[in-house]
Short mmCIF file of C-alpha atoms in Angstrom, two decimals:
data_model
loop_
_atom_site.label_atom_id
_atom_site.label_comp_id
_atom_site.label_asym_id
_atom_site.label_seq_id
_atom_site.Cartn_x
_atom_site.Cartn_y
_atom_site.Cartn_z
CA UNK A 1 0.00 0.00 0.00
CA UNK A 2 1.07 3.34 -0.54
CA UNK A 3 1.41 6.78 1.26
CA UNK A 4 -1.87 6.98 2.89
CA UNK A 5 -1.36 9.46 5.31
CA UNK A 6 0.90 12.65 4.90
CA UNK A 7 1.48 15.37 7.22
CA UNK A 8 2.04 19.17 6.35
CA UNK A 9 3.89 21.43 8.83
CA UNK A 10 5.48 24.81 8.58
CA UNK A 11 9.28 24.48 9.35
CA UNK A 12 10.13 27.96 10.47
CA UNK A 13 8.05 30.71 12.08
CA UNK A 14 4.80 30.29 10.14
CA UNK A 15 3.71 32.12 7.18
CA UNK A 16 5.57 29.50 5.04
CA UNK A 17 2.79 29.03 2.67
CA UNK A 18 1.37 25.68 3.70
CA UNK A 19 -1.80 26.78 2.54
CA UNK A 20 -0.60 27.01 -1.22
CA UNK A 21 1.18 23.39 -0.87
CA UNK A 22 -1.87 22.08 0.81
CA UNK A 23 -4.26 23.13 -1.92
CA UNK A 24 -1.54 22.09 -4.57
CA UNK A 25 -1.26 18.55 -2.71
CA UNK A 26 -5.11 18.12 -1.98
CA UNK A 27 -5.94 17.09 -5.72
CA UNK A 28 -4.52 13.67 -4.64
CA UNK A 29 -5.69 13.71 -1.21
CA UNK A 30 -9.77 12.27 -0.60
CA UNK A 31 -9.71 14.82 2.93
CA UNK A 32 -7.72 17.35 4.55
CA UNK A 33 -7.83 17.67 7.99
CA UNK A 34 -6.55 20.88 9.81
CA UNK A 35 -4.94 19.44 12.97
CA UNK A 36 -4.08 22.72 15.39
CA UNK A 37 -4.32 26.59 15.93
CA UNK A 38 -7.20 28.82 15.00
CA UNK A 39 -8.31 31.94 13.39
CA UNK A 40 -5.03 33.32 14.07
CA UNK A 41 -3.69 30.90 11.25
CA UNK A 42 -4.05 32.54 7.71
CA UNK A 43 -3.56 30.97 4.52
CA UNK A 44 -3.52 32.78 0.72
CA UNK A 45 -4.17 30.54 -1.79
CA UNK A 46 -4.46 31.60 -5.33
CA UNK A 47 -6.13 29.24 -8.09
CA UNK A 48 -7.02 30.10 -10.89
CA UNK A 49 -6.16 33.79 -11.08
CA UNK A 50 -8.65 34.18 -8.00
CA UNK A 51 -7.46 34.96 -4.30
CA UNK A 52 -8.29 33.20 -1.24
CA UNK A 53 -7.61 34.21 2.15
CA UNK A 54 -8.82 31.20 4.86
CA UNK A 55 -7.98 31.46 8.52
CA UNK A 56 -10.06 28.40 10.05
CA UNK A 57 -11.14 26.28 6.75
CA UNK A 58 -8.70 23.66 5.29
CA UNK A 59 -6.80 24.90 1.90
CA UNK A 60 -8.40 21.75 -0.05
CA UNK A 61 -11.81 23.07 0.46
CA UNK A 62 -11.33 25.05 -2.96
CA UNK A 63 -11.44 21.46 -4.58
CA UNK A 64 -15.35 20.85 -4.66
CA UNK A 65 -15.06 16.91 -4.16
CA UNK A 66 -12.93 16.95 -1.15
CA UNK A 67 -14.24 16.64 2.06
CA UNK A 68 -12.38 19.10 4.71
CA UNK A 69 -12.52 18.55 8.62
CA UNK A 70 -11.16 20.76 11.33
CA UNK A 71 -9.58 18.55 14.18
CA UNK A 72 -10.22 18.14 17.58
CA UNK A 73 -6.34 19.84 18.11
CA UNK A 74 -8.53 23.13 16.86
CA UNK A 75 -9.53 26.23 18.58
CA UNK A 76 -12.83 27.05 16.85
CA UNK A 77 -14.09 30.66 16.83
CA UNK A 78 -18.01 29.80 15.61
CA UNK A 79 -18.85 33.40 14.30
CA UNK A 80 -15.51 33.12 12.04
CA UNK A 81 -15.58 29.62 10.92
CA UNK A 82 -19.72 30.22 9.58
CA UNK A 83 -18.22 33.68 8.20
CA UNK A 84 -15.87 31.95 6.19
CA UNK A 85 -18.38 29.63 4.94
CA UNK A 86 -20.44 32.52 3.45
CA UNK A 87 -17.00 33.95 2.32
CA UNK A 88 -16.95 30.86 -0.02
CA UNK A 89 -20.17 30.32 -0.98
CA UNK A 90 -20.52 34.30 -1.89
CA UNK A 91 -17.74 33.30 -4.34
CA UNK A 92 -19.10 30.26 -6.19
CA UNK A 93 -17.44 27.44 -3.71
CA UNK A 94 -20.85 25.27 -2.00
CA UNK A 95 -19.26 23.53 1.09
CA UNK A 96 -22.70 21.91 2.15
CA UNK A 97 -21.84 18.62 3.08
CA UNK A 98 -17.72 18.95 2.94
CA UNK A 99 -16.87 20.50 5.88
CA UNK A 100 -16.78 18.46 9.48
CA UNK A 101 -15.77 19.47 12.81
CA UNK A 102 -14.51 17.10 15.40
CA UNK A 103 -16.35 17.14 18.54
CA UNK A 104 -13.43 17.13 20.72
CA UNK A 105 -12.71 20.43 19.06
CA UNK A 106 -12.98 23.58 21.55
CA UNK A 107 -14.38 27.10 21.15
CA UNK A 108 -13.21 30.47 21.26
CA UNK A 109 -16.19 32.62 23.16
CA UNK A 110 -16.10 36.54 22.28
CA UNK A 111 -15.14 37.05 26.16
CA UNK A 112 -11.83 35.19 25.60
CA UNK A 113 -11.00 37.96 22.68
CA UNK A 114 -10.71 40.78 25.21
CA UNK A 115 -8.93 38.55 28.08
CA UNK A 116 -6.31 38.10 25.09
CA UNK A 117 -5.68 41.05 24.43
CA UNK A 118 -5.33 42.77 27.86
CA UNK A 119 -3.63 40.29 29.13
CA UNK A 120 -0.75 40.83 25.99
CA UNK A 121 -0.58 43.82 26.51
CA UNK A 122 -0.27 43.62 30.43
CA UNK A 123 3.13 41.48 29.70
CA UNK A 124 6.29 43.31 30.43
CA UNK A 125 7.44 42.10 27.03
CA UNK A 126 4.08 41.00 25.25
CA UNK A 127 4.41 38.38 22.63
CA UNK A 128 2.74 39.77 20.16
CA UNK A 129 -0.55 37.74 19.76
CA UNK A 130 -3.10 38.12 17.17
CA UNK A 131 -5.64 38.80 19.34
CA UNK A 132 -7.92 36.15 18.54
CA UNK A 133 -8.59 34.37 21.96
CA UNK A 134 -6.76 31.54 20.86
CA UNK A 135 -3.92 31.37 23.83
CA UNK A 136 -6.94 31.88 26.51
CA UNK A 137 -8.83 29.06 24.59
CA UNK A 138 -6.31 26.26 25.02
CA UNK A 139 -5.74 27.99 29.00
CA UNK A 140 -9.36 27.34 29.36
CA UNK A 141 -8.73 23.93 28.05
CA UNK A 142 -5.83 22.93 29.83
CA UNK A 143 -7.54 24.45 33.59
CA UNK A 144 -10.37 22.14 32.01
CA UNK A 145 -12.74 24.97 32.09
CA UNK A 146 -13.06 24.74 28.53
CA UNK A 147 -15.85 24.09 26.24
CA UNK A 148 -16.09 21.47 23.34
CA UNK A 149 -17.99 20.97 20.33
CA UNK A 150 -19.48 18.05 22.36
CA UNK A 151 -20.64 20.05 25.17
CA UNK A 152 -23.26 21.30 23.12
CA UNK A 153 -25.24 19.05 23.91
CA UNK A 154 -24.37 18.70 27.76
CA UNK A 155 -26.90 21.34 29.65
CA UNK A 156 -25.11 20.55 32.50
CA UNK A 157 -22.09 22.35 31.62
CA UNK A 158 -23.51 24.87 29.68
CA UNK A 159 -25.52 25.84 32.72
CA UNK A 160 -21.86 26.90 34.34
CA UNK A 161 -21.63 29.38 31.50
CA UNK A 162 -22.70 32.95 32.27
CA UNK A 163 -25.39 34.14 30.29
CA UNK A 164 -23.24 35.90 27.72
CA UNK A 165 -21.27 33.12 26.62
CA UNK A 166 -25.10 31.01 27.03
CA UNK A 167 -26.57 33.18 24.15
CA UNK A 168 -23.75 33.17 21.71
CA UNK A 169 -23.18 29.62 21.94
CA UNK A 170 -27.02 28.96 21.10
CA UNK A 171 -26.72 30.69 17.69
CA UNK A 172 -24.16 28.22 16.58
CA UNK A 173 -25.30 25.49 18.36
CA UNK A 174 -28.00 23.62 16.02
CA UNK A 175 -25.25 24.30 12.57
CA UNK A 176 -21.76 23.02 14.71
CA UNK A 177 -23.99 20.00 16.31
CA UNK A 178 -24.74 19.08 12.56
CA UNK A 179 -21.31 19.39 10.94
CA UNK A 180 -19.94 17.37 14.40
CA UNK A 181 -18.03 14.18 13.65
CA UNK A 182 -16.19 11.62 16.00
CA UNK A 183 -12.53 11.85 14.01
CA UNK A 184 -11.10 8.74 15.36
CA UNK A 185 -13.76 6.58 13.95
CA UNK A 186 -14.31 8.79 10.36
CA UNK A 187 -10.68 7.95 9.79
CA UNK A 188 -10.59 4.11 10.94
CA UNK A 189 -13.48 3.39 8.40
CA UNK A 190 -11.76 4.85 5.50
CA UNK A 191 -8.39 2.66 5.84
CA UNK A 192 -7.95 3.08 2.07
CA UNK A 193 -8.65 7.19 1.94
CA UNK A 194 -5.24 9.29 0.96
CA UNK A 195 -5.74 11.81 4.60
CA UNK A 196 -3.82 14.94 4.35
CA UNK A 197 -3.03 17.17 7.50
CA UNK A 198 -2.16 20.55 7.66
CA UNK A 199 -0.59 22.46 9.88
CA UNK A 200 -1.18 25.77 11.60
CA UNK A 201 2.21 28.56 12.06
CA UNK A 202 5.29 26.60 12.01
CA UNK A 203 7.29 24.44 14.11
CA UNK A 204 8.99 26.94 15.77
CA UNK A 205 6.02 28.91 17.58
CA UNK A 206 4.98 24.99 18.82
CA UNK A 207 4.59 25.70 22.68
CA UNK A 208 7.16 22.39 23.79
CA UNK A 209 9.65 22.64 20.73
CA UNK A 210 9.67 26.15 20.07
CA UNK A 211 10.93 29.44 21.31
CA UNK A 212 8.96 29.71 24.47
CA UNK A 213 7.48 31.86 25.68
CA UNK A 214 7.52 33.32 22.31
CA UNK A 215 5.14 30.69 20.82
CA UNK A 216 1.43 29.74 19.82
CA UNK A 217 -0.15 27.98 22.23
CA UNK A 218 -1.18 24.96 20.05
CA UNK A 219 0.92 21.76 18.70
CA UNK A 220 2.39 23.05 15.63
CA UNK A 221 4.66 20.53 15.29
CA UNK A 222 4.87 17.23 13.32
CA UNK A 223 3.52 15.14 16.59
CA UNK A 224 0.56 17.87 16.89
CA UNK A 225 -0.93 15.75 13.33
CA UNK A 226 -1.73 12.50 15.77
CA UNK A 227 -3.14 14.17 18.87
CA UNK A 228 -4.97 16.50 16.58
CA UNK A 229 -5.69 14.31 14.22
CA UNK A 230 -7.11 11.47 16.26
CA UNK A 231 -4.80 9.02 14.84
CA UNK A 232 -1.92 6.86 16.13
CA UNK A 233 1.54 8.40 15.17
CA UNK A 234 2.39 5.21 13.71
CA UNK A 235 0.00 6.39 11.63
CA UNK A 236 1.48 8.89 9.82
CA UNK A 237 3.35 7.61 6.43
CA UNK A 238 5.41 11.00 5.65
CA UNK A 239 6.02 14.52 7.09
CA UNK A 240 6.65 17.47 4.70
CA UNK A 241 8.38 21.19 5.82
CA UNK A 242 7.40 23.96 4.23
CA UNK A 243 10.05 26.75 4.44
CA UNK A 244 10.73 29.81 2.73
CA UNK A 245 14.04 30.63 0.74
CA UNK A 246 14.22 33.20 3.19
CA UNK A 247 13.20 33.65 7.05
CA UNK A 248 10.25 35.88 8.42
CA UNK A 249 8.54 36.50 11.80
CA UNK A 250 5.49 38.05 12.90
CA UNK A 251 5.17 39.24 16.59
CA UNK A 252 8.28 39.62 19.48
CA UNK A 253 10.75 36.83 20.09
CA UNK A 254 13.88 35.99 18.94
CA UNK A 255 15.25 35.93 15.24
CA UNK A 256 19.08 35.26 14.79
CA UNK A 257 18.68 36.21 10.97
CA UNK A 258 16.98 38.95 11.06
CA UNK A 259 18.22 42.29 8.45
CA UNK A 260 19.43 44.73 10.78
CA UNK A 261 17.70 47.98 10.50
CA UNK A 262 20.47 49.56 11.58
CA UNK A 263 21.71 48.38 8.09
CA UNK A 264 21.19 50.92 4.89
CA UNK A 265 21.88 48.24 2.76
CA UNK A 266 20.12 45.63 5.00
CA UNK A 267 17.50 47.66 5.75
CA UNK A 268 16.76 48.21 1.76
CA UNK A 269 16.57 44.40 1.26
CA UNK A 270 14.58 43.64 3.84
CA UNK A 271 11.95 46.92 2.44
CA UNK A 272 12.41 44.36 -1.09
CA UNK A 273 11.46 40.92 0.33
CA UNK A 274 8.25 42.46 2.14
CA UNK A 275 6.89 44.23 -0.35
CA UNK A 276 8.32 41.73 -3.23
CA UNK A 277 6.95 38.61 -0.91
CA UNK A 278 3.97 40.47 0.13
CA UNK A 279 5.03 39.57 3.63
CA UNK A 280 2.00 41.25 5.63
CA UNK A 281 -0.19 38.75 7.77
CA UNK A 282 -3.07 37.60 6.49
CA UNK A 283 -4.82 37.40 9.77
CA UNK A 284 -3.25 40.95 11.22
CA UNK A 285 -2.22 42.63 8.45
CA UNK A 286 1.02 43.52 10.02
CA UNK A 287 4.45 43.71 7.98
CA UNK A 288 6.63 40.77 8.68
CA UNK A 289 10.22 40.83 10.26
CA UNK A 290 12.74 39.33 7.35
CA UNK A 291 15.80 37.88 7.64
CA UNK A 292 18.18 35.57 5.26
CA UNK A 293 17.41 31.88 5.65
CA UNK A 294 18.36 30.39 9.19
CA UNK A 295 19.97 26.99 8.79
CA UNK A 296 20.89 26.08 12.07
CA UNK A 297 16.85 26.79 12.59
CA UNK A 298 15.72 24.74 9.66
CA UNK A 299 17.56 21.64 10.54
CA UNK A 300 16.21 21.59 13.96
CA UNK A 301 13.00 21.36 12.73
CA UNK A 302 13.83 18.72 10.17
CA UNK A 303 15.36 16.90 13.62
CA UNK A 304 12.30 17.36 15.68
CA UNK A 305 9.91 16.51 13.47
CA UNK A 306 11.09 13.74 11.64
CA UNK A 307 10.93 15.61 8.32
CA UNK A 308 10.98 13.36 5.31
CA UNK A 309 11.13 16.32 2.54
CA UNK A 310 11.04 19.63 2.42
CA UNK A 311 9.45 21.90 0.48
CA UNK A 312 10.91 25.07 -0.65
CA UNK A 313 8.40 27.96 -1.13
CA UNK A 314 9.16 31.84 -2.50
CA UNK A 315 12.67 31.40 -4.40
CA UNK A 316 11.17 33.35 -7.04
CA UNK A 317 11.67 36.57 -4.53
CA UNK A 318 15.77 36.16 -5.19
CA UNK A 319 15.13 36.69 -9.12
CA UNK A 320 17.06 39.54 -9.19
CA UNK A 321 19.25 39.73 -6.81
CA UNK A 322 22.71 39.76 -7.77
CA UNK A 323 23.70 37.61 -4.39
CA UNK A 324 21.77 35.73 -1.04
CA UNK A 325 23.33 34.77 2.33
CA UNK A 326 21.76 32.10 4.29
CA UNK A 327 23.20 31.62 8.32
CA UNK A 328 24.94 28.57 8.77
CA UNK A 329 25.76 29.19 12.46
CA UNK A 330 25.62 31.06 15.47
CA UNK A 331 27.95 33.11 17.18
CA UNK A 332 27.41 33.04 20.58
CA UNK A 333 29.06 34.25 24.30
CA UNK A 334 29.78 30.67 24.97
CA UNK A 335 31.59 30.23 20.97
CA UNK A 336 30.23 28.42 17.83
CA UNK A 337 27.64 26.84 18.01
CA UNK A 338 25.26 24.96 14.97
CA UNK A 339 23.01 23.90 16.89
CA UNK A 340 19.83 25.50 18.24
CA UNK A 341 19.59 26.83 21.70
CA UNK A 342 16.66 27.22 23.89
CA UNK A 343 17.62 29.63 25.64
CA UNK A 344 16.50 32.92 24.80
CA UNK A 345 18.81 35.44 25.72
CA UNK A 346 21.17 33.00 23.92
CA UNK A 347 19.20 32.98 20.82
CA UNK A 348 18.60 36.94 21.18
CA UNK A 349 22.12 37.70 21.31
CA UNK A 350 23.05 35.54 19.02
CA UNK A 351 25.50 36.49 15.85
CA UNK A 352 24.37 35.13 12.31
CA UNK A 353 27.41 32.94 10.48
CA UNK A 354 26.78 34.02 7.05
CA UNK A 355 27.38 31.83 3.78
CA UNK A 356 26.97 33.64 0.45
CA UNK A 357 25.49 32.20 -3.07
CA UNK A 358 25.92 34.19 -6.31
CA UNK A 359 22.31 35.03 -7.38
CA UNK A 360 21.05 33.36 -10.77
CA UNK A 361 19.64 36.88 -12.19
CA UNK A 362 16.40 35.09 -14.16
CA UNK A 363 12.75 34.69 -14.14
CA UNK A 364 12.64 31.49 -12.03
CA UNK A 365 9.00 30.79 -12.45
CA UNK A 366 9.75 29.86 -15.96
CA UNK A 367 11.71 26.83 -15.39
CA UNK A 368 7.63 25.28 -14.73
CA UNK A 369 6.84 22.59 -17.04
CA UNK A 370 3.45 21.53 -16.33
CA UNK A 371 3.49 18.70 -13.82
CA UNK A 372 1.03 18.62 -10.79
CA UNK A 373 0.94 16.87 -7.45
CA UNK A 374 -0.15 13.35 -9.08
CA UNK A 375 2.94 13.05 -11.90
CA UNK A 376 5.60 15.05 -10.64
CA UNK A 377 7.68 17.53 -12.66
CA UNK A 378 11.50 16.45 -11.86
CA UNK A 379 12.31 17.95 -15.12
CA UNK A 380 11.39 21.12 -14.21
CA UNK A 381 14.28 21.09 -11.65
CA UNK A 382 16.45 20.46 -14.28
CA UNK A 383 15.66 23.40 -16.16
CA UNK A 384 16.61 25.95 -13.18
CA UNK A 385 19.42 28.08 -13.16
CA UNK A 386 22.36 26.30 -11.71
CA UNK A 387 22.52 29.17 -8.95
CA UNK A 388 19.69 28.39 -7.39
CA UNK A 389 20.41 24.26 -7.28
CA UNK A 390 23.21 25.28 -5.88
CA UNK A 391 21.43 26.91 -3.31
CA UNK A 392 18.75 24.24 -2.96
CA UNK A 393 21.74 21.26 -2.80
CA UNK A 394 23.34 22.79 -0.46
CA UNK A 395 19.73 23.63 1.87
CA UNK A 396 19.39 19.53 1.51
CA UNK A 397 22.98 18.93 2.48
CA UNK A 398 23.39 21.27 5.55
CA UNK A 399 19.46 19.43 7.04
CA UNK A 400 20.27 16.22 5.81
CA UNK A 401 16.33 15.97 3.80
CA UNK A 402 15.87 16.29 0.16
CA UNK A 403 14.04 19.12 -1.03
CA UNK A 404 11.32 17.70 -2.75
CA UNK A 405 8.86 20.09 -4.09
CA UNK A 406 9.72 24.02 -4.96
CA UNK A 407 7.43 26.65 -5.43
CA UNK A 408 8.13 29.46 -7.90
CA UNK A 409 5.16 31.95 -7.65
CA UNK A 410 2.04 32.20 -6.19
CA UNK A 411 -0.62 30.24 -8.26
CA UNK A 412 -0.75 26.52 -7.49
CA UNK A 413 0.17 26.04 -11.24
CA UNK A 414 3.42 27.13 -10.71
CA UNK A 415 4.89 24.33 -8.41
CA UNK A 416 7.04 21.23 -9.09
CA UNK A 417 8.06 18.26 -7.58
CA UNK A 418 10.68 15.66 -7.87
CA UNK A 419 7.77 12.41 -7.63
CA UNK A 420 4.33 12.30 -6.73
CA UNK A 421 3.90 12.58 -2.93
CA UNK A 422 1.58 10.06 -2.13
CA UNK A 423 3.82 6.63 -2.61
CA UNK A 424 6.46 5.15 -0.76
CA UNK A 425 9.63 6.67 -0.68
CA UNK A 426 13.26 6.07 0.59
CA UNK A 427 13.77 9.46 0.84
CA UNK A 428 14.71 8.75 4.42
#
């Protein structure tokens, strides 16, 4: 049997564009399940000339036979998720029937909203949430004052709920009882169905593995697919990272390759990679921090997550730059070091190593030759300047994991990959 079930992460500090890869992937896929985080996730997918900004809603819901299911891992904000829904309908895409919610799923009330954001901002040095509610959520969760899908159909513990939170939960409560589903057994009785997962942020903002306190508050790492998911980990046939040929941030924390704006020149390229990338949350709206691409980060999420291939996203944003630097190590008050720290003054003060590439000068996005998910378009990769698989072969050298699938622009047309995901591999 082949690759049944395949996992979808980000492998830096979100904003990757999983979204894109998950909507390029989900033509093979029967259902995508969204495993973690909330409506502070946001995803731009383009098809077809059109754009699509989701925040809750799995990417393959643009495909109008797959079925889409937010896991129980979720934080669900009711008035968004139904929002979205009429988002997509308004625009042509009917999701009666394909969407599903797992009732071990919890809910974001409106109250939580406001308890997020004073409490941010009450931080000596906030962390720069989105605001959403999503960080009291999974408190309420793990105080086990929280409030499931499930529950909506307990009076019992609705009865504990002030009124306010009573009221809005009623207007959602007849639709979410409908779309509920118990995951665990929708997934055992299709043994044969190809199950996608997908991520929400990026390994690095995953509260155990990432740069605490400076974090989501979900599992956005690799593991975060089985919990979430309601399957075993044994489960899970192959991982996939999604990184950028560059590094970004949104929010405080540390960032060992970030431009310095102290920088003229760095400054400058940084202005060029935001506006070039359009690197501006989709959720917030806020302009991105950007840095060259941290290697020492990158392989530590390949380590921790037991990343099979990686998936390069954004190259296209180099095009014309005459050369690119990528940090192959930290310097550090206690020396050298490539490996990453978790401490954070450590990784605050630490010193990007800098290894430079000569640029390839060309319209990358041409090198596209037509392939999709299902074939496969190695000869694509063959066609790209030697600069950048240069660049690329020495990414899969320094994380020890093949890149296998590049994207070169924005539409899902214009993606390649080495093989079809969804078969067996030795790539590990």
């Amino acid at each position: 049997m082949g690759v049944m079930k395949v996992v979808v992460i980000g492998a830096q500090w979100g904003d990757e564009g999983k979204g894109k890869i998950v909507d390029y992937l989900a033509g093979g896929a029967d259902t995508i399940v969204r495993f973690s985080g909330g409506a502070n996730a946001g995803h731009t997918i383009v098809a077809g000339g059109e754009r699509y900004a989701l925040h809750l809603i799995p990417s393959g819901v643009l495909y109008r036979d797959k079925t889409v299911i937010l896991g129980a891992g979720m934080v669900i904000d009711p008035k968004a998720l139904f929002g979205e829904i009429e988002m997509l309908r308004s625009r042509g895409i009917e999701t009666g029937g394909r969407i599903f919610v797992s009732d071990r799923a919890h809910i974001v009330l409106p109250r939580y909203i406001g308890i997020d954001r004073e409490r941010d901002a009450a931080r000596v040095n906030p962390i720069g949430t989105t605001g959403r509610g999503i960080g009291i959520t999974y408190s309420m969760k793990s105080d086990r004052d929280g409030i499931r899908i499930a529950d909506l159909a307990w009076g019992e513990k609705l009865a504990e709920l002030p009124g306010e939170d009573r009221a809005f939960l009623e207007q959602y409560r007849a639709p979410l009882s409908a779309m509920a589903i118990d995951l665990s057994a929708y997934i055992t009785r299709r043994k044969d169905a190809k199950i996608l997962f997908e991520g929400a942020q990026g390994a690095l903002l995953d509260l155990d593995l990432g740069t605490y306190p400076y974090v989501s508050s979900g599992m956005s790492c690799a593991a975060g697919a089985a919990a979430g998911g309601c399957v075993g980990p044994r489960a899970l046939d192959k991982v996939l990272g999604v990184f950028k040929a560059y590094s970004t941030r949104v929010g405080n924390g540390p960032f060992p390759s970030e431009f310095d704006a102290k920088d003229a020149a760095e400054d400058g390229l940084c202005r060029f990679i935001r506006e070039k990338g359009r690197e501006y949350g989709v959720t917030t709206g806020r302009p991105r921090r950007c840095g060259c691409l941290d290697l020492v980060a990158l392989r530590y999420a390949c380590r921790v997550n037991s990343i099979d291939s990686l998936v390069m996203t954004h190259i296209d944003v180099y095009d014309t730059l005459d050369e690119i630097k990528a940090c192959v190590a930290y310097e550090t008050d206690g020396g050298l070091t490539e490996d990453f720290p978790a401490s954070i003054p450590a990784l605050s003060s630490a010193r990007p190593v800098l290894k430079t590439f000569k640029g390839w000068k060309t319209d990358i996005s041409g090198t596209v030759g037509g392939g999709g998910a299902a074939e496969g378009d190695a000869a694509s990769f063959g066609r790209m300047p030697k600069e950048a698989l240069a660049y690329i072969s020495f990414i899969e050298e320094f994380c020890e994991t093949p890149v296998g699938i590049v994207s070169v622009g924005s539409d899902r047309g214009q993606t390649m990959a080495r093989s079809t995901v969804w078969q067996v591999s030795n790539e590990r």
